[in-house]
């Protein structure tokens, strides 16, 4: 639920590999403020940091018979707070790129093919089609600038019950994503989450709708939630990478949005695809690969990524833009995979 040329520069790679020695190899990594670099693998694995890279003998991704999104998926966006038009364009294009055809490889659509491998009990695959649906703006911060996890559902209720142009209700194949601007704090943001997903409660919203929240960390914690385009001050010697679309906060959000959409498609009601025995704290297909963006990723090393002629770092192409999106778990290979894999 958490929560985005071919080689990284030698200085950065060296620093990352050095940190990887301190953090157990095979653990996907994000520089959480309260994380100690000398934690053991056991602490990382069972302390709410359940990430793997290639640990096939330890990962048992199972299907728990719940629904997955096999019908065409429509992503409805609620823009909460103040958003620039340029920021909205970046996020819209990423979502539209998931189903795009004839896009230069490695592509976002190729990344989605791994998600599509997951099926329901009838053998039907996750839908190939992911399209952008209705959008709603809440630029007046109707629920304030400090939100709890539960109040995210109230934001959705306001959108679907609005007196003018209410957002469409689509419980079967709709995903509702609340995106908060960089001046909004959400419970646990920057401490151990950059985004999360769940489903709305009928008592609050009136319907059971799969939804996600992702925040723009540009002002609050870019070194955590927009990593590696920003790095935390408490990790010396590490330089940030150049973001592909010139907006560190939004480029960091893209990977988290991809993370949440992949998990919503495969586990919309938290009773379908996940590893582990506790549905309250499921380990889902993106959780297993957090912090992994290319071949060799694991520990604190992001893996082999691509460098553009302008010096920007990315790992997949959209319709007109480039993005950095984390890999997801391939339950057939029992491994994290992505379209930019070198093997």
GROMACS .gro file of C-alpha atoms in nm:
model
  343
    1UNK     CA    1   0.000   0.000   0.000
    2UNK     CA    2   0.298   0.233   0.033
    3UNK     CA    3   0.393   0.426  -0.060
    4UNK     CA    4   0.752   0.620  -0.729
    5UNK     CA    5   2.200   0.628  -2.079
    6UNK     CA    6   2.138   0.309  -1.869
    7UNK     CA    7   2.354   0.369  -1.567
    8UNK     CA    8   2.329   0.603  -1.271
    9UNK     CA    9   2.634   0.826  -1.219
   10UNK     CA   10   2.926   0.648  -1.055
   11UNK     CA   11   2.923   0.875  -0.749
   12UNK     CA   12   2.556   0.817  -0.681
   13UNK     CA   13   2.578   0.445  -0.751
   14UNK     CA   14   2.875   0.417  -0.518
   15UNK     CA   15   2.691   0.595  -0.240
   16UNK     CA   16   2.385   0.378  -0.290
   17UNK     CA   17   2.587   0.057  -0.295
   18UNK     CA   18   2.764   0.166   0.023
   19UNK     CA   19   2.429   0.219   0.193
   20UNK     CA   20   2.317  -0.115   0.055
   21UNK     CA   21   2.589  -0.284   0.257
   22UNK     CA   22   2.440  -0.136   0.572
   23UNK     CA   23   2.086  -0.234   0.481
   24UNK     CA   24   2.015  -0.599   0.412
   25UNK     CA   25   2.035  -0.682   0.039
   26UNK     CA   26   1.704  -0.787  -0.106
   27UNK     CA   27   1.499  -0.529   0.081
   28UNK     CA   28   1.332  -0.259  -0.125
   29UNK     CA   29   1.420   0.072   0.036
   30UNK     CA   30   1.288   0.419   0.101
   31UNK     CA   31   1.473   0.662   0.331
   32UNK     CA   32   1.216   0.688   0.609
   33UNK     CA   33   1.313   0.951   0.871
   34UNK     CA   34   1.290   0.705   1.161
   35UNK     CA   35   1.484   0.428   0.989
   36UNK     CA   36   1.825   0.342   1.132
   37UNK     CA   37   2.080   0.237   0.875
   38UNK     CA   38   2.213  -0.045   1.092
   39UNK     CA   39   1.879  -0.221   1.126
   40UNK     CA   40   1.889  -0.594   1.074
   41UNK     CA   41   1.706  -0.770   0.792
   42UNK     CA   42   1.460  -0.909   1.044
   43UNK     CA   43   1.374  -0.563   1.176
   44UNK     CA   44   1.320  -0.433   0.825
   45UNK     CA   45   1.115  -0.731   0.716
   46UNK     CA   46   0.884  -0.753   1.012
   47UNK     CA   47   0.877  -0.392   1.126
   48UNK     CA   48   0.631  -0.281   0.861
   49UNK     CA   49   0.896  -0.274   0.591
   50UNK     CA   50   0.814  -0.593   0.405
   51UNK     CA   51   1.001  -0.552   0.077
   52UNK     CA   52   1.179  -0.813  -0.130
   53UNK     CA   53   1.380  -0.832  -0.449
   54UNK     CA   54   1.420  -1.180  -0.585
   55UNK     CA   55   1.353  -1.355  -0.252
   56UNK     CA   56   1.132  -1.609  -0.425
   57UNK     CA   57   1.158  -1.875  -0.155
   58UNK     CA   58   1.016  -1.633   0.103
   59UNK     CA   59   0.735  -1.474  -0.097
   60UNK     CA   60   0.402  -1.652  -0.135
   61UNK     CA   61   0.171  -1.429  -0.332
   62UNK     CA   62  -0.174  -1.586  -0.303
   63UNK     CA   63  -0.518  -1.526  -0.446
   64UNK     CA   64  -0.785  -1.501  -0.175
   65UNK     CA   65  -1.087  -1.530  -0.410
   66UNK     CA   66  -1.192  -1.165  -0.397
   67UNK     CA   67  -1.270  -0.957  -0.706
   68UNK     CA   68  -1.006  -0.794  -0.926
   69UNK     CA   69  -1.065  -0.528  -1.191
   70UNK     CA   70  -1.123  -0.721  -1.513
   71UNK     CA   71  -1.356  -0.464  -1.672
   72UNK     CA   72  -1.217  -0.148  -1.830
   73UNK     CA   73  -1.070   0.060  -1.546
   74UNK     CA   74  -1.163   0.425  -1.510
   75UNK     CA   75  -0.951   0.647  -1.285
   76UNK     CA   76  -1.138   0.941  -1.133
   77UNK     CA   77  -0.917   1.213  -0.985
   78UNK     CA   78  -0.998   1.451  -0.702
   79UNK     CA   79  -0.749   1.740  -0.701
   80UNK     CA   80  -0.746   1.856  -0.339
   81UNK     CA   81  -0.580   2.189  -0.278
   82UNK     CA   82  -0.385   2.411  -0.516
   83UNK     CA   83  -0.257   2.253  -0.838
   84UNK     CA   84  -0.079   2.402  -1.138
   85UNK     CA   85  -0.202   2.311  -1.485
   86UNK     CA   86   0.144   2.175  -1.572
   87UNK     CA   87   0.131   1.938  -1.274
   88UNK     CA   88  -0.208   1.804  -1.375
   89UNK     CA   89  -0.083   1.743  -1.730
   90UNK     CA   90   0.205   1.524  -1.606
   91UNK     CA   91  -0.025   1.305  -1.396
   92UNK     CA   92  -0.295   1.282  -1.662
   93UNK     CA   93  -0.043   1.168  -1.922
   94UNK     CA   94   0.092   0.897  -1.694
   95UNK     CA   95  -0.256   0.753  -1.646
   96UNK     CA   96  -0.333   0.778  -2.018
   97UNK     CA   97   0.000   0.608  -2.096
   98UNK     CA   98  -0.098   0.288  -1.913
   99UNK     CA   99  -0.310   0.179  -2.209
  100UNK     CA  100  -0.125   0.364  -2.484
  101UNK     CA  101  -0.011   0.176  -2.792
  102UNK     CA  102   0.285   0.240  -3.024
  103UNK     CA  103   0.486   0.404  -2.746
  104UNK     CA  104   0.865   0.381  -2.746
  105UNK     CA  105   0.992   0.099  -2.528
  106UNK     CA  106   1.039   0.057  -2.241
  107UNK     CA  107   0.688   0.186  -2.195
  108UNK     CA  108   0.436   0.238  -1.918
  109UNK     CA  109   0.202   0.004  -2.107
  110UNK     CA  110   0.471  -0.269  -2.094
  111UNK     CA  111   0.495  -0.215  -1.719
  112UNK     CA  112   0.118  -0.268  -1.693
  113UNK     CA  113   0.147  -0.606  -1.867
  114UNK     CA  114   0.283  -0.755  -1.544
  115UNK     CA  115  -0.023  -0.628  -1.356
  116UNK     CA  116  -0.248  -0.776  -1.626
  117UNK     CA  117  -0.109  -1.125  -1.555
  118UNK     CA  118  -0.317  -1.141  -1.237
  119UNK     CA  119  -0.658  -1.306  -1.271
  120UNK     CA  120  -0.981  -1.366  -1.082
  121UNK     CA  121  -1.132  -1.704  -0.998
  122UNK     CA  122  -1.273  -1.739  -1.350
  123UNK     CA  123  -0.930  -1.692  -1.506
  124UNK     CA  124  -1.011  -1.344  -1.638
  125UNK     CA  125  -0.712  -1.109  -1.643
  126UNK     CA  126  -0.685  -0.756  -1.511
  127UNK     CA  127  -0.812  -0.518  -1.778
  128UNK     CA  128  -0.570  -0.391  -2.040
  129UNK     CA  129  -0.762  -0.064  -2.057
  130UNK     CA  130  -0.703   0.206  -1.799
  131UNK     CA  131  -0.855   0.539  -1.886
  132UNK     CA  132  -0.886   0.879  -1.726
  133UNK     CA  133  -1.235   0.948  -1.600
  134UNK     CA  134  -1.399   1.246  -1.439
  135UNK     CA  135  -1.205   1.502  -1.238
  136UNK     CA  136  -1.310   1.721  -0.952
  137UNK     CA  137  -1.119   2.012  -0.796
  138UNK     CA  138  -1.141   2.107  -0.429
  139UNK     CA  139  -0.923   2.417  -0.442
  140UNK     CA  140  -1.081   2.568  -0.130
  141UNK     CA  141  -0.955   2.288   0.101
  142UNK     CA  142  -1.311   2.209   0.214
  143UNK     CA  143  -1.187   1.965   0.479
  144UNK     CA  144  -0.886   2.169   0.589
  145UNK     CA  145  -0.513   2.132   0.530
  146UNK     CA  146  -0.458   1.854   0.781
  147UNK     CA  147  -0.644   1.533   0.700
  148UNK     CA  148  -0.679   1.199   0.873
  149UNK     CA  149  -0.686   0.874   0.679
  150UNK     CA  150  -1.059   0.853   0.738
  151UNK     CA  151  -1.127   1.209   0.628
  152UNK     CA  152  -0.996   1.119   0.281
  153UNK     CA  153  -1.326   0.931   0.248
  154UNK     CA  154  -1.512   1.250   0.337
  155UNK     CA  155  -1.329   1.427   0.055
  156UNK     CA  156  -1.458   1.157  -0.181
  157UNK     CA  157  -1.810   1.192  -0.042
  158UNK     CA  158  -1.800   1.566  -0.112
  159UNK     CA  159  -1.702   1.494  -0.472
  160UNK     CA  160  -1.971   1.233  -0.543
  161UNK     CA  161  -2.248   1.426  -0.367
  162UNK     CA  162  -2.160   1.776  -0.491
  163UNK     CA  163  -2.461   1.992  -0.577
  164UNK     CA  164  -2.304   2.084  -0.911
  165UNK     CA  165  -2.152   1.824  -1.142
  166UNK     CA  166  -2.113   1.544  -0.886
  167UNK     CA  167  -1.853   1.283  -0.969
  168UNK     CA  168  -1.995   0.967  -1.123
  169UNK     CA  169  -2.041   0.660  -0.905
  170UNK     CA  170  -1.868   0.360  -1.062
  171UNK     CA  171  -1.827   0.084  -0.801
  172UNK     CA  172  -1.748  -0.200  -1.045
  173UNK     CA  173  -1.453  -0.063  -1.241
  174UNK     CA  174  -1.391   0.286  -1.111
  175UNK     CA  175  -1.091   0.392  -0.903
  176UNK     CA  176  -1.106   0.714  -0.706
  177UNK     CA  177  -0.775   0.887  -0.641
  178UNK     CA  178  -0.742   1.180  -0.404
  179UNK     CA  179  -0.429   1.383  -0.479
  180UNK     CA  180  -0.334   1.640  -0.215
  181UNK     CA  181  -0.123   1.945  -0.299
  182UNK     CA  182   0.212   2.021  -0.139
  183UNK     CA  183   0.062   2.230   0.141
  184UNK     CA  184  -0.165   1.954   0.274
  185UNK     CA  185  -0.064   1.708   0.545
  186UNK     CA  186  -0.229   1.367   0.569
  187UNK     CA  187  -0.200   1.138   0.871
  188UNK     CA  188   0.131   0.944   0.869
  189UNK     CA  189   0.252   1.128   0.557
  190UNK     CA  190   0.634   1.129   0.540
  191UNK     CA  191   0.666   0.904   0.843
  192UNK     CA  192   0.586   0.567   0.687
  193UNK     CA  193   0.352   0.637   0.396
  194UNK     CA  194   0.358   0.838   0.074
  195UNK     CA  195   0.021   0.701  -0.037
  196UNK     CA  196  -0.227   0.431   0.052
  197UNK     CA  197  -0.538   0.261  -0.082
  198UNK     CA  198  -0.849   0.104   0.063
  199UNK     CA  199  -1.224   0.110  -0.007
  200UNK     CA  200  -1.482   0.360   0.110
  201UNK     CA  201  -1.734   0.279   0.383
  202UNK     CA  202  -2.103   0.301   0.285
  203UNK     CA  203  -2.172   0.470   0.619
  204UNK     CA  204  -1.951   0.763   0.508
  205UNK     CA  205  -1.971   0.776   0.130
  206UNK     CA  206  -2.284   0.572   0.063
  207UNK     CA  207  -2.097   0.323  -0.156
  208UNK     CA  208  -1.807   0.080  -0.146
  209UNK     CA  209  -1.554   0.233  -0.385
  210UNK     CA  210  -1.186   0.139  -0.425
  211UNK     CA  211  -0.982   0.452  -0.365
  212UNK     CA  212  -0.630   0.576  -0.307
  213UNK     CA  213  -0.461   0.884  -0.168
  214UNK     CA  214  -0.122   1.018  -0.284
  215UNK     CA  215   0.035   1.338  -0.157
  216UNK     CA  216   0.272   1.588  -0.315
  217UNK     CA  217   0.575   1.583  -0.086
  218UNK     CA  218   0.761   1.879  -0.244
  219UNK     CA  219   0.740   2.100   0.066
  220UNK     CA  220   0.702   1.842   0.341
  221UNK     CA  221   0.943   1.555   0.269
  222UNK     CA  222   1.074   1.533  -0.089
  223UNK     CA  223   1.381   1.341   0.033
  224UNK     CA  224   1.148   1.062   0.145
  225UNK     CA  225   0.855   1.052  -0.096
  226UNK     CA  226   1.021   1.204  -0.405
  227UNK     CA  227   1.340   0.998  -0.370
  228UNK     CA  228   1.567   0.967  -0.572
  229UNK     CA  229   1.485   1.311  -0.719
  230UNK     CA  230   1.547   1.452  -0.372
  231UNK     CA  231   1.747   1.304  -0.087
  232UNK     CA  232   1.711   1.350   0.289
  233UNK     CA  233   1.961   1.574   0.465
  234UNK     CA  234   2.041   1.299   0.716
  235UNK     CA  235   2.206   1.084   0.445
  236UNK     CA  236   2.534   1.262   0.364
  237UNK     CA  237   2.713   1.233   0.030
  238UNK     CA  238   2.407   1.142  -0.173
  239UNK     CA  239   2.310   1.366  -0.465
  240UNK     CA  240   1.959   1.377  -0.610
  241UNK     CA  241   1.886   1.265  -0.964
  242UNK     CA  242   1.729   1.499  -1.218
  243UNK     CA  243   1.356   1.439  -1.254
  244UNK     CA  244   1.222   1.369  -1.604
  245UNK     CA  245   0.945   1.631  -1.608
  246UNK     CA  246   1.107   1.909  -1.410
  247UNK     CA  247   0.880   1.885  -1.107
  248UNK     CA  248   1.037   1.690  -0.820
  249UNK     CA  249   0.718   1.660  -0.617
  250UNK     CA  250   0.497   1.545  -0.903
  251UNK     CA  251   0.763   1.320  -1.060
  252UNK     CA  252   0.792   1.156  -0.719
  253UNK     CA  253   0.415   1.115  -0.701
  254UNK     CA  254   0.404   0.929  -1.033
  255UNK     CA  255   0.565   0.615  -0.895
  256UNK     CA  256   0.337   0.618  -0.591
  257UNK     CA  257   0.031   0.662  -0.813
  258UNK     CA  258   0.146   0.367  -1.025
  259UNK     CA  259   0.204   0.166  -0.706
  260UNK     CA  260  -0.149   0.232  -0.581
  261UNK     CA  261  -0.325   0.176  -0.915
  262UNK     CA  262  -0.148  -0.160  -0.955
  263UNK     CA  263  -0.258  -0.268  -0.609
  264UNK     CA  264  -0.612  -0.138  -0.651
  265UNK     CA  265  -0.646  -0.339  -0.972
  266UNK     CA  266  -0.526  -0.663  -0.811
  267UNK     CA  267  -0.666  -0.615  -0.462
  268UNK     CA  268  -0.945  -0.354  -0.472
  269UNK     CA  269  -1.135  -0.476  -0.164
  270UNK     CA  270  -0.829  -0.614   0.017
  271UNK     CA  271  -0.940  -0.974  -0.032
  272UNK     CA  272  -0.779  -1.075  -0.362
  273UNK     CA  273  -0.403  -1.085  -0.433
  274UNK     CA  274  -0.158  -1.040  -0.146
  275UNK     CA  275   0.113  -1.222   0.045
  276UNK     CA  276   0.108  -1.292   0.416
  277UNK     CA  277  -0.171  -1.414   0.637
  278UNK     CA  278  -0.309  -1.085   0.767
  279UNK     CA  279  -0.556  -0.902   0.538
  280UNK     CA  280  -0.536  -0.599   0.768
  281UNK     CA  281  -0.168  -0.560   0.673
  282UNK     CA  282  -0.145  -0.723   0.330
  283UNK     CA  283   0.184  -0.734   0.139
  284UNK     CA  284   0.076  -0.651  -0.213
  285UNK     CA  285   0.228  -0.666  -0.560
  286UNK     CA  286   0.388  -0.321  -0.542
  287UNK     CA  287   0.487  -0.341  -0.174
  288UNK     CA  288   0.720  -0.627  -0.262
  289UNK     CA  289   0.915  -0.410  -0.507
  290UNK     CA  290   0.919  -0.071  -0.342
  291UNK     CA  291   1.233   0.122  -0.428
  292UNK     CA  292   1.321  -0.105  -0.722
  293UNK     CA  293   1.330   0.064  -1.062
  294UNK     CA  294   1.562  -0.157  -1.264
  295UNK     CA  295   1.780  -0.464  -1.290
  296UNK     CA  296   1.991  -0.521  -0.980
  297UNK     CA  297   1.765  -0.320  -0.755
  298UNK     CA  298   1.755  -0.408  -0.388
  299UNK     CA  299   1.897  -0.289  -0.061
  300UNK     CA  300   1.926   0.087  -0.105
  301UNK     CA  301   2.016   0.055  -0.474
  302UNK     CA  302   1.737   0.151  -0.713
  303UNK     CA  303   1.866  -0.067  -0.998
  304UNK     CA  304   1.976   0.023  -1.350
  305UNK     CA  305   1.775   0.315  -1.485
  306UNK     CA  306   1.793   0.527  -1.801
  307UNK     CA  307   1.956   0.866  -1.845
  308UNK     CA  308   1.816   1.101  -2.107
  309UNK     CA  309   2.020   1.340  -2.316
  310UNK     CA  310   1.912   1.619  -2.082
  311UNK     CA  311   2.050   1.432  -1.780
  312UNK     CA  312   1.710   1.330  -1.646
  313UNK     CA  313   1.662   0.984  -1.498
  314UNK     CA  314   1.367   0.762  -1.589
  315UNK     CA  315   1.286   0.397  -1.661
  316UNK     CA  316   0.989   0.405  -1.896
  317UNK     CA  317   0.827   0.614  -2.166
  318UNK     CA  318   0.476   0.754  -2.179
  319UNK     CA  319   0.293   0.903  -2.473
  320UNK     CA  320   0.509   1.217  -2.482
  321UNK     CA  321   0.683   1.214  -2.145
  322UNK     CA  322   0.922   0.995  -1.947
  323UNK     CA  323   0.855   0.857  -1.602
  324UNK     CA  324   1.026   0.674  -1.317
  325UNK     CA  325   0.793   0.403  -1.189
  326UNK     CA  326   0.877   0.122  -0.949
  327UNK     CA  327   0.854  -0.238  -1.062
  328UNK     CA  328   0.581  -0.479  -0.950
  329UNK     CA  329   0.580  -0.842  -0.843
  330UNK     CA  330   0.546  -1.105  -1.117
  331UNK     CA  331   0.372  -1.401  -0.951
  332UNK     CA  332   0.460  -1.632  -1.241
  333UNK     CA  333   0.834  -1.569  -1.216
  334UNK     CA  334   0.813  -1.499  -0.843
  335UNK     CA  335   1.027  -1.192  -0.894
  336UNK     CA  336   1.003  -0.815  -0.935
  337UNK     CA  337   0.988  -0.725  -1.304
  338UNK     CA  338   0.970  -0.414  -1.521
  339UNK     CA  339   0.988  -0.315  -1.888
  340UNK     CA  340   1.345  -0.184  -1.861
  341UNK     CA  341   1.489  -0.513  -1.734
  342UNK     CA  342   1.832  -0.592  -1.878
  343UNK     CA  343   1.796  -0.969  -1.852
   0.00000   0.00000   0.00000
